[in-house]
Short mmCIF file of C-alpha atoms and ligand atoms in Angstrom, two decimals:
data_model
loop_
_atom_site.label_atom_id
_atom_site.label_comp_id
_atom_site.label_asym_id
_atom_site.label_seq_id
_atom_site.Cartn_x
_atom_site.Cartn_y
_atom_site.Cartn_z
CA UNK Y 1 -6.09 12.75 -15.85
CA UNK Y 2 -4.50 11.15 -12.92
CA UNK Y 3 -3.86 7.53 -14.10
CA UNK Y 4 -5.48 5.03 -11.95
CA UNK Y 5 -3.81 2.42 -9.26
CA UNK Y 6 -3.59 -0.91 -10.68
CA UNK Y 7 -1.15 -3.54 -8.98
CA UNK Y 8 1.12 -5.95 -10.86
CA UNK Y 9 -1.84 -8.68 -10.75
CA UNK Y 10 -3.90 -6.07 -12.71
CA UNK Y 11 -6.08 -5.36 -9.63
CA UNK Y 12 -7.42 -2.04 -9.84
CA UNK Y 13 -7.48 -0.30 -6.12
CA UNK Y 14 -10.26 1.50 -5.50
CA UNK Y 15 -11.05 0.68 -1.71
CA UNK Y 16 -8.67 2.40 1.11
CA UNK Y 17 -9.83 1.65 4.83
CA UNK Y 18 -8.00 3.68 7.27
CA UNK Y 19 -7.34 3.06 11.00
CA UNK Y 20 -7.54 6.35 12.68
CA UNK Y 21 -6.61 4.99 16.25
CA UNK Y 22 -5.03 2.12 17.78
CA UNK Y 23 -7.18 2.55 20.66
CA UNK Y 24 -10.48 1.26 21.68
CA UNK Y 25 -13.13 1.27 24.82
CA UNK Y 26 -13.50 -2.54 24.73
CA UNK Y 27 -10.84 -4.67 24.73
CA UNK Y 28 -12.29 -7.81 23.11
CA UNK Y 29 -10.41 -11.21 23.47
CA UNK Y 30 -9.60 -12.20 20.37
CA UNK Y 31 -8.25 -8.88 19.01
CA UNK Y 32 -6.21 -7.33 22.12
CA UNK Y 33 -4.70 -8.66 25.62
CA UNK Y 34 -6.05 -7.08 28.34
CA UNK Y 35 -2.87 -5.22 29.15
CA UNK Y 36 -2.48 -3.10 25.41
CA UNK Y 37 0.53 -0.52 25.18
CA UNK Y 38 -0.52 1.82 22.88
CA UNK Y 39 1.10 4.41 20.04
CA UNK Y 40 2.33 8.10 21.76
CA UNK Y 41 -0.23 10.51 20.33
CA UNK Y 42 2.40 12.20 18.53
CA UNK Y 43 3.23 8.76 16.18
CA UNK Y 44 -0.77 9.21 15.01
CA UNK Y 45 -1.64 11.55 11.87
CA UNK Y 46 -2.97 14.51 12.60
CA UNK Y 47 -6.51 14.60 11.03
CA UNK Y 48 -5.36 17.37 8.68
CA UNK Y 49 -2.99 14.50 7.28
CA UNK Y 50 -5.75 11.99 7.36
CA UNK Y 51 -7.13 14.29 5.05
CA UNK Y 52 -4.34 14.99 3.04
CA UNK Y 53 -4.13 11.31 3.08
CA UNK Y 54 -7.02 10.12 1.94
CA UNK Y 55 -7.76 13.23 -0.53
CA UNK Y 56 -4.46 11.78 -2.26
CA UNK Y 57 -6.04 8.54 -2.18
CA UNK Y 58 -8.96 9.91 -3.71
CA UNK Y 59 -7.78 11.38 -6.61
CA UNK Y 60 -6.02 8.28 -7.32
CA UNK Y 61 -8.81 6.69 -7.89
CA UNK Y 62 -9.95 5.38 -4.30
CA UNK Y 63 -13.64 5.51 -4.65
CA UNK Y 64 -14.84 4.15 -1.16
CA UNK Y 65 -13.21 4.80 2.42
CA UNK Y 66 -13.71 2.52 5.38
CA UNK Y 67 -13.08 4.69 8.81
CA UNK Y 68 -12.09 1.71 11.27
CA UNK Y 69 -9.54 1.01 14.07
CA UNK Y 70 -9.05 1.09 17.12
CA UNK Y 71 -12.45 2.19 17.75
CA UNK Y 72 -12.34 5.08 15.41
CA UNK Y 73 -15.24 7.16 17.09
CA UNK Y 74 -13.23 7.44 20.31
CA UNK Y 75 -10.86 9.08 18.49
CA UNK Y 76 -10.83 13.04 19.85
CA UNK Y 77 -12.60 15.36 16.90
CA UNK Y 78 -13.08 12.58 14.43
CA UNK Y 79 -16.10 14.08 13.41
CA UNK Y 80 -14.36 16.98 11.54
CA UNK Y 81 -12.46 14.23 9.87
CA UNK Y 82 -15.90 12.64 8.46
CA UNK Y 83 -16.88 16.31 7.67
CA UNK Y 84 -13.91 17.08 5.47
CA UNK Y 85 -14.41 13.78 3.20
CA UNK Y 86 -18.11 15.19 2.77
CA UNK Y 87 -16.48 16.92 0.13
CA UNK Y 88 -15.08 14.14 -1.76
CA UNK Y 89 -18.85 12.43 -1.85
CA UNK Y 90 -20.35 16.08 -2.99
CA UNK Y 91 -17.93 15.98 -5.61
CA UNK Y 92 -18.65 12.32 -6.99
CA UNK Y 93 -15.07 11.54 -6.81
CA UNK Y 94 -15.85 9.17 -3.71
CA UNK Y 95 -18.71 6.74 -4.07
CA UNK Y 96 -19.40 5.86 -0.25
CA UNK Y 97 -17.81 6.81 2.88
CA UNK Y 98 -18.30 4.11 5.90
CA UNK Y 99 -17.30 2.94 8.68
CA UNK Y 100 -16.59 0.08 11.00
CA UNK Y 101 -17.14 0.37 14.87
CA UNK Y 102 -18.16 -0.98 17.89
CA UNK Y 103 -21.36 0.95 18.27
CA UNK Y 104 -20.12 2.43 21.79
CA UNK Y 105 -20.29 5.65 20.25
CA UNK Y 106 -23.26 5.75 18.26
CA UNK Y 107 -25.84 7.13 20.10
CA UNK Y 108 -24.08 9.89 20.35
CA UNK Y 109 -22.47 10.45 16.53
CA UNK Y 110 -24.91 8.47 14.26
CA UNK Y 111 -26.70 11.91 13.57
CA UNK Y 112 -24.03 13.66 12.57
CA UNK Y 113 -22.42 10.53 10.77
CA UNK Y 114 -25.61 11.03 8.79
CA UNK Y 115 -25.05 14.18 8.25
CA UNK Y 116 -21.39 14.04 6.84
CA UNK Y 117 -22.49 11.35 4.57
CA UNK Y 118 -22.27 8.07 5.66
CA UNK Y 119 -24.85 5.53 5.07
CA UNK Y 120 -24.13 2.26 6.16
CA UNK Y 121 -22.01 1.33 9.10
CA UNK Y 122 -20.81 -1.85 9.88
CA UNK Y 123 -21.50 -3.00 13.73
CA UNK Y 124 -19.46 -5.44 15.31
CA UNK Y 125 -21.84 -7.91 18.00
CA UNK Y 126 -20.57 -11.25 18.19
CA UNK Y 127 -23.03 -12.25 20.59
CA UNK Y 128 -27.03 -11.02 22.41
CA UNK Y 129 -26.21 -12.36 25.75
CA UNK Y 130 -25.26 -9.20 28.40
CA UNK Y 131 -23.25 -11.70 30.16
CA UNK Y 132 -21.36 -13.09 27.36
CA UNK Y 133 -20.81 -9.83 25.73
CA UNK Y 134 -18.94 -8.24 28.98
CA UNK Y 135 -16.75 -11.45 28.83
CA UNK Y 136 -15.76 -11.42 25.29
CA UNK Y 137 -15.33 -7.68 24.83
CA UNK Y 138 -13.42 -7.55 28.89
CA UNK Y 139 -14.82 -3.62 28.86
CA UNK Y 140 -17.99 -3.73 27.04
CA UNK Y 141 -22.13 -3.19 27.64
CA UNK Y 142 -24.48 -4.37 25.60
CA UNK Y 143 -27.13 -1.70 26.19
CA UNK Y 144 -24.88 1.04 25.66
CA UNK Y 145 -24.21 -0.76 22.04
CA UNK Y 146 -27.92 -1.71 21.35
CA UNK Y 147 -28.80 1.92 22.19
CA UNK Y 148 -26.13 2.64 19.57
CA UNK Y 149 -27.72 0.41 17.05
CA UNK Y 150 -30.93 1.62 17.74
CA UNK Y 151 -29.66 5.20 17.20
CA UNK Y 152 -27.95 4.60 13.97
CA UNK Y 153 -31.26 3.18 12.72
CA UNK Y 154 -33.15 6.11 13.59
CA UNK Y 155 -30.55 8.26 11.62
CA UNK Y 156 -31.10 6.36 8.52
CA UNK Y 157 -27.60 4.86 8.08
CA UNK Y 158 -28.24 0.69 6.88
CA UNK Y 159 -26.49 -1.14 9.32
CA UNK Y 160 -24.59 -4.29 8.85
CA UNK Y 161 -23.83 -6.53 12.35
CA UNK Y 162 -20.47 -8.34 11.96
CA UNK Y 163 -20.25 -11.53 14.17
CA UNK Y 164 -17.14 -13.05 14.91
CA UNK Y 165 -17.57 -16.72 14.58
CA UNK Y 166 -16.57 -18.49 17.94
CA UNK Y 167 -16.34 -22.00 18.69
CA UNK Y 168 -18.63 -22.78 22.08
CA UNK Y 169 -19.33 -18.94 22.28
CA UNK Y 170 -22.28 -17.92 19.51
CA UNK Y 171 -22.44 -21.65 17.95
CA UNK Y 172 -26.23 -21.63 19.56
CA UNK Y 173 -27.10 -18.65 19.24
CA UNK Y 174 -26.96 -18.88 15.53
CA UNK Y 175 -30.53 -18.60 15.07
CA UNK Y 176 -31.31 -15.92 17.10
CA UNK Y 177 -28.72 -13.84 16.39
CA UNK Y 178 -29.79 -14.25 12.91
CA UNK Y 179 -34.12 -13.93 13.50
CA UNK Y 180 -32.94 -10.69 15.33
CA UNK Y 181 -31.14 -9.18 12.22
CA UNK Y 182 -33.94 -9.70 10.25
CA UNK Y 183 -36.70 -8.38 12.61
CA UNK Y 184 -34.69 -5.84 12.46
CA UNK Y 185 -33.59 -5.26 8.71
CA UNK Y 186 -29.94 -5.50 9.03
CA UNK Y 187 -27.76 -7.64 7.24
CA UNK Y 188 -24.95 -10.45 9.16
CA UNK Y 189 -21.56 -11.10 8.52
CA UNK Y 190 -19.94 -13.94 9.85
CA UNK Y 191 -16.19 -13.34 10.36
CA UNK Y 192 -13.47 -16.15 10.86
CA UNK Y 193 -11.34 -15.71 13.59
CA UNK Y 194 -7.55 -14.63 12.48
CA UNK Y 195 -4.36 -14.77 13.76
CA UNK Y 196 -3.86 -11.36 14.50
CA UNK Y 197 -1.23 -10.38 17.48
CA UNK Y 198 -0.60 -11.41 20.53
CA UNK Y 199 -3.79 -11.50 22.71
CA UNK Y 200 -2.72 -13.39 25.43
CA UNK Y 201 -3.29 -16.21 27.21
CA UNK Y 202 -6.41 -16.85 24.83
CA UNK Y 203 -6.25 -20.02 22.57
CA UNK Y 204 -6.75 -19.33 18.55
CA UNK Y 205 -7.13 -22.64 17.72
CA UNK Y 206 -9.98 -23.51 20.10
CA UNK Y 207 -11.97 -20.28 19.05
CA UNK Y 208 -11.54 -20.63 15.62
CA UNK Y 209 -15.19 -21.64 14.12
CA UNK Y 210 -14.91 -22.42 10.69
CA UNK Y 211 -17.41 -21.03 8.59
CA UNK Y 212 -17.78 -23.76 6.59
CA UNK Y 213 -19.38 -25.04 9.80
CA UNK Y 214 -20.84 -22.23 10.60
CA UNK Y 215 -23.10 -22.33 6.87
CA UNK Y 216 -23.75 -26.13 7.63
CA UNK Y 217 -25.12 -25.02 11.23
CA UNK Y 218 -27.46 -22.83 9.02
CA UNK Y 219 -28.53 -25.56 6.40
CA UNK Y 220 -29.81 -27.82 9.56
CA UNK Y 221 -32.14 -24.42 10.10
CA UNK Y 222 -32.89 -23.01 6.57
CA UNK Y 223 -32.72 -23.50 2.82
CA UNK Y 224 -29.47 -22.24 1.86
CA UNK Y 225 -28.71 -20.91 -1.46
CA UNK Y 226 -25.15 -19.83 -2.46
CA UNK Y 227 -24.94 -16.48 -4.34
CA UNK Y 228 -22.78 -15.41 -7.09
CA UNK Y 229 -22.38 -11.51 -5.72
CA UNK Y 230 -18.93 -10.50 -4.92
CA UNK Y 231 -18.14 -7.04 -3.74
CA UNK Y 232 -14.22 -7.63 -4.68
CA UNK Y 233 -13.47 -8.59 -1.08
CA UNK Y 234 -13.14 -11.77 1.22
CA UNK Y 235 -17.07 -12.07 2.01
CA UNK Y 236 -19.02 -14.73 0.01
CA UNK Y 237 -23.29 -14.49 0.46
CA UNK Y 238 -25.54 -17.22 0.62
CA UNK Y 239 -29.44 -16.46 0.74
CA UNK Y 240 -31.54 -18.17 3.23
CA UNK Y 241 -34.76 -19.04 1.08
CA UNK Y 242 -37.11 -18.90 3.97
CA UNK Y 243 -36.66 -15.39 5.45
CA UNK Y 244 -34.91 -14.09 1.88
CA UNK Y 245 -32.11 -13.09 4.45
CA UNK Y 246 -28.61 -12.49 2.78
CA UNK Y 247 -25.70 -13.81 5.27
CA UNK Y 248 -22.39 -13.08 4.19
CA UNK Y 249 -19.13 -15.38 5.08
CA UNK Y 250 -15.61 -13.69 5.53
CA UNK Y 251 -13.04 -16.75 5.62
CA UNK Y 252 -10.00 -16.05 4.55
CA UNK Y 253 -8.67 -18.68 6.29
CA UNK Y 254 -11.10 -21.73 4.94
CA UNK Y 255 -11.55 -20.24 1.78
CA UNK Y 256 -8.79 -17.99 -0.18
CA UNK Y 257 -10.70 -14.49 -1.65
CA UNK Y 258 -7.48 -12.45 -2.63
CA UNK Y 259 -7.78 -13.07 -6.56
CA UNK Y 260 -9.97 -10.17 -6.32
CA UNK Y 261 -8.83 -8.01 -3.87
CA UNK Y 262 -9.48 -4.37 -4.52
CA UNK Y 263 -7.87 -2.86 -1.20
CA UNK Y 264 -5.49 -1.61 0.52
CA UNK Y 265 -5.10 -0.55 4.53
CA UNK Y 266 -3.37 2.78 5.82
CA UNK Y 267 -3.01 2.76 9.98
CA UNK Y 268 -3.11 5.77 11.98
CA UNK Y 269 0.59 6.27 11.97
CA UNK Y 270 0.58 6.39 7.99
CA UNK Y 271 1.93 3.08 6.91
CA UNK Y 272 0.01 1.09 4.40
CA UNK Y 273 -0.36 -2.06 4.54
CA UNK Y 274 -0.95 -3.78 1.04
CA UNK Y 275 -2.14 -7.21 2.16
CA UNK Y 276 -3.91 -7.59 5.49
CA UNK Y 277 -1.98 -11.21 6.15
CA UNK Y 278 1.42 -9.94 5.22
CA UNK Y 279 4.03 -8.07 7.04
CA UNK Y 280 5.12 -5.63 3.64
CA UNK Y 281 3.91 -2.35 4.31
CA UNK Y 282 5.12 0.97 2.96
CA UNK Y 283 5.58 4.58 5.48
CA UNK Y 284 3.60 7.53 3.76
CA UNK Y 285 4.12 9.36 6.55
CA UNK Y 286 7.60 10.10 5.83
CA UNK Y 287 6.53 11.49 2.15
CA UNK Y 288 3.82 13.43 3.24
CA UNK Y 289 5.66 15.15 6.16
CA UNK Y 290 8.63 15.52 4.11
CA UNK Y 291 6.69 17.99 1.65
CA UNK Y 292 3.88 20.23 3.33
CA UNK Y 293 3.04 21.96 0.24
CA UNK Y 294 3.06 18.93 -2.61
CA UNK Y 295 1.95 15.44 -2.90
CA UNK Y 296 3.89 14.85 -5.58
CA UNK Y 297 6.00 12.85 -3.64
CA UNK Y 298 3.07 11.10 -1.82
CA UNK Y 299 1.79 9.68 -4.78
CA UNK Y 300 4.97 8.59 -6.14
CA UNK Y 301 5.08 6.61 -2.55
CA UNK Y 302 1.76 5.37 -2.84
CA UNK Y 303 1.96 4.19 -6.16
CA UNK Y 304 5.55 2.12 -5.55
CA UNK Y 305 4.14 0.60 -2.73
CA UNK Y 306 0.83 -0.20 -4.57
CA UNK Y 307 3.19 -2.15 -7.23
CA UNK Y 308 4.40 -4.00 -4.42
CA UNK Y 309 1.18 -5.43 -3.38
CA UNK Y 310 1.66 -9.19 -3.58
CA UNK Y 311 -1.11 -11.64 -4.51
CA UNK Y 312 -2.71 -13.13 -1.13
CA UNK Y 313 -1.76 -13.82 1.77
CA UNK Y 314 -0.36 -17.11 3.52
CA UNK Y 315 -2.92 -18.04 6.76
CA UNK Y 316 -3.25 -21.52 7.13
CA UNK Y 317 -5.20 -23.98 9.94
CA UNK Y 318 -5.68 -26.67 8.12
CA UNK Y 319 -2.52 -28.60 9.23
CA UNK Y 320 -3.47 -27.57 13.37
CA UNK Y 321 -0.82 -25.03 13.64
CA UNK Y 322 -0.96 -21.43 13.11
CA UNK Y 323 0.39 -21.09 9.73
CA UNK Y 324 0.88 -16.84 8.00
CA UNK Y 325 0.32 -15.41 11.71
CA UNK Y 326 0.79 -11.73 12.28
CA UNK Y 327 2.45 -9.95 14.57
CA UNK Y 328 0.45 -6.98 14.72
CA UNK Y 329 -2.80 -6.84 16.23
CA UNK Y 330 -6.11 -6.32 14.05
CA UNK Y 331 -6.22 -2.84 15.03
CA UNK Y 332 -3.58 -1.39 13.94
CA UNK Y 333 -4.95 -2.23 10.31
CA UNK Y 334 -8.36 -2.50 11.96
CA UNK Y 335 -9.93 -5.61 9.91
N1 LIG H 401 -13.48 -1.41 16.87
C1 LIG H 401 -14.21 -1.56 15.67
C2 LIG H 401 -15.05 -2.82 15.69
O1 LIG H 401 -14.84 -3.65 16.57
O2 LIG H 401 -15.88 -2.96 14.80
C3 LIG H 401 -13.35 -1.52 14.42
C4 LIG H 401 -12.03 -2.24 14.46
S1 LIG H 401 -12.11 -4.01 14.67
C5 LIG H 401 -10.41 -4.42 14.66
C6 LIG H 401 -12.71 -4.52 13.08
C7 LIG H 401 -13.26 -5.92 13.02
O3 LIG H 401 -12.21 -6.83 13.22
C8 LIG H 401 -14.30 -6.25 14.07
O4 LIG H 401 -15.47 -6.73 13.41
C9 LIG H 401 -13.68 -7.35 14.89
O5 LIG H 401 -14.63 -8.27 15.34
C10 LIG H 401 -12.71 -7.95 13.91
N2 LIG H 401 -11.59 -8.65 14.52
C11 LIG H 401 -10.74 -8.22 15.48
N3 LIG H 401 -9.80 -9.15 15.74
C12 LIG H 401 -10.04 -10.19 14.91
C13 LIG H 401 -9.42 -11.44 14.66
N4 LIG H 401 -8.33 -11.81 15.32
N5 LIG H 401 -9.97 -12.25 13.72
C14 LIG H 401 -11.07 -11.87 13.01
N6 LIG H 401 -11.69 -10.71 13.19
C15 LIG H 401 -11.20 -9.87 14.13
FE1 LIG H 402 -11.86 -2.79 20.03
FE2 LIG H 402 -12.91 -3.57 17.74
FE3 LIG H 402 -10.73 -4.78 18.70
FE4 LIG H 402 -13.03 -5.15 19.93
S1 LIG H 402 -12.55 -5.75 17.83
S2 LIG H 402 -11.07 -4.64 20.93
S3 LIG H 402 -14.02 -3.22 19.68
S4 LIG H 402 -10.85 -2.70 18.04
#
């Protein structure tokens, strides 16, 4: 029996997500400038050590995999990636295979996405408006993602919408953004805005939303009833009693959620990143290059760097300054 990774704050990790690219087809404000520079191809992982990579992972005890990025369906061939962990699900080793994505892509993968596995997909849509959406992704459509939706639907795979909350951007459309989900049977996240990289000449500050606001915008609408669930990371639900809608919160900046952290974040160049709001991070690829045939010595890397993994992380707005910001942008851990 391979023994289990537990971190020195007896956290058990059991949730890897993995950035397979750096690079996207939108280039929304708050997570890149318009002008990005991104990694030389040969920096990335091959998907052959994606797999080796996550398989490791696996048998360590990682029981669910979030694909993210970058966009990680622009990534060339990714689908052979999600048909390689297919086996890991067949087995019962991993419990759910998912991924997180700007729904450019879908109409043409969610069938096979299906197919390899994957269930439930969280799509990020911060706002219904054709207009607004061009402006706040710089590159994006909304049909092309609301045919993606619509496609991943059809598939079968639940889907999730992820809304970044933006002050004097989606503040009204709150309630429709949230009547649509439910005609429509998908769960809403609301996501603080973090200070992730350099995006710019964009303000943080003055489009950070906090969702503390956000779930007193919803009490002037609904009944709102706080809910105990947890799923070990920073979301919190509340149910609204009228439509039995569940809306989940992710503030890590308003409220502090690492107590019960359960995850850890590998980027497309093989570094892992123990704590999304800390600059520690530990190079697998080095390891796993360094010994084709074994991964002895990948697991020995893994686990150091998972006893490394500190307790939470430092953002802080609450004194009007930027307080824990990272360098990096949010997808080179992708979220
Ligand atoms: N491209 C995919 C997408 O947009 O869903 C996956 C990667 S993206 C980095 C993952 C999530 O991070 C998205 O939901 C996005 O809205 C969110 N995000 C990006 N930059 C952020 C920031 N500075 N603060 C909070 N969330 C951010
Ligand atoms: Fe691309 Fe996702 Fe970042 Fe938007 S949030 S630029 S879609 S990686």
């Amino acid at each position: 029996m391979t023994a289990p990774l537990i971190d020195p704050f007896a956290r058990a990790i059991t949730y890897l997500r993995v950035s397979v690219t750096d690079r996207c087809d939108f280039r929304c404000v708050y997570c890149m400038s318009e002008n990005m520079t991104f990694l030389p191809k040969k920096e990335l992982l091959t998907l052959e050590e994606l797999d080796r990579m996550c398989s490791t992972f696996v048998r360590l005890g990682v029981q669910k995999l979030r694909i993210t990025g970058g966009e990680p369906l622009v990534r060339r061939d990714i689908m052979t990636f999600f048909q390689r962990m297919t086996r890991h699900l067949d087995s019962g080793a991993l419990k759910e295979l998912t991924l997180t994505t700007n729904g450019s892509q879908l109409e043409r993968f969610a069938d096979q996405l299906y197919a390899a596995g994957v269930r439930r997909v969280n799509i990020s849509l911060d706002t219904l408006d054709d207009q607004k959406f061009a402006d706040i992704t710089r590159w994006g459509r909304l049909p092309q993602v609301l045919r993606g939706i619509d496609a991943a639907q059809r598939a079968g795979l639940r889907v999730k919408i992820n809304a970044v909350a933006l002050k004097g951007f989606n503040e009204e459309e709150l309630p429709a953004i949230t009547r649509w989900c439910a005609e429509r049977d998908m769960d809403l996240t609301w996501i603080e805005v973090m200070p992730m990289g350099d995006i710019g000449n964009e303000d943080r500050l003055g489009q950070y939303w906090s969702l503390k606001d956000v779930r007193a915008r919803y009490a002037q609408h609904y009944t709102v009833t706080d809910l105990a669930e947890r799923t070990g990371g920073p979301a919190r639900y509340v149910r609204l009693e009228e439509t039995g809608q569940k809306i989940g919160f992710i503030t890590p900046l308003s409220h502090n959620f690492c107590e019960s952290c359960n995850r850890v974040r590998l980027t497309c160049t093989g570094e892992l990143y123990m704590c999304l709001g800390q600059e520690d991070m530990a190079d697998l690829r080095a390891p796993l290059r360094a010994h084709p045939d074994s991964d002895a010595s990948l697991e020995d890397a893994i686990r150091a760097a998972i006893n490394l993994k500190p307790k939470g992380h430092d953002f802080d707005y609450s004194r009007q300054r930027l307080d824990g910001q990272m360098s990096r942008h949010m997808s080179h851990t992708g979220g």
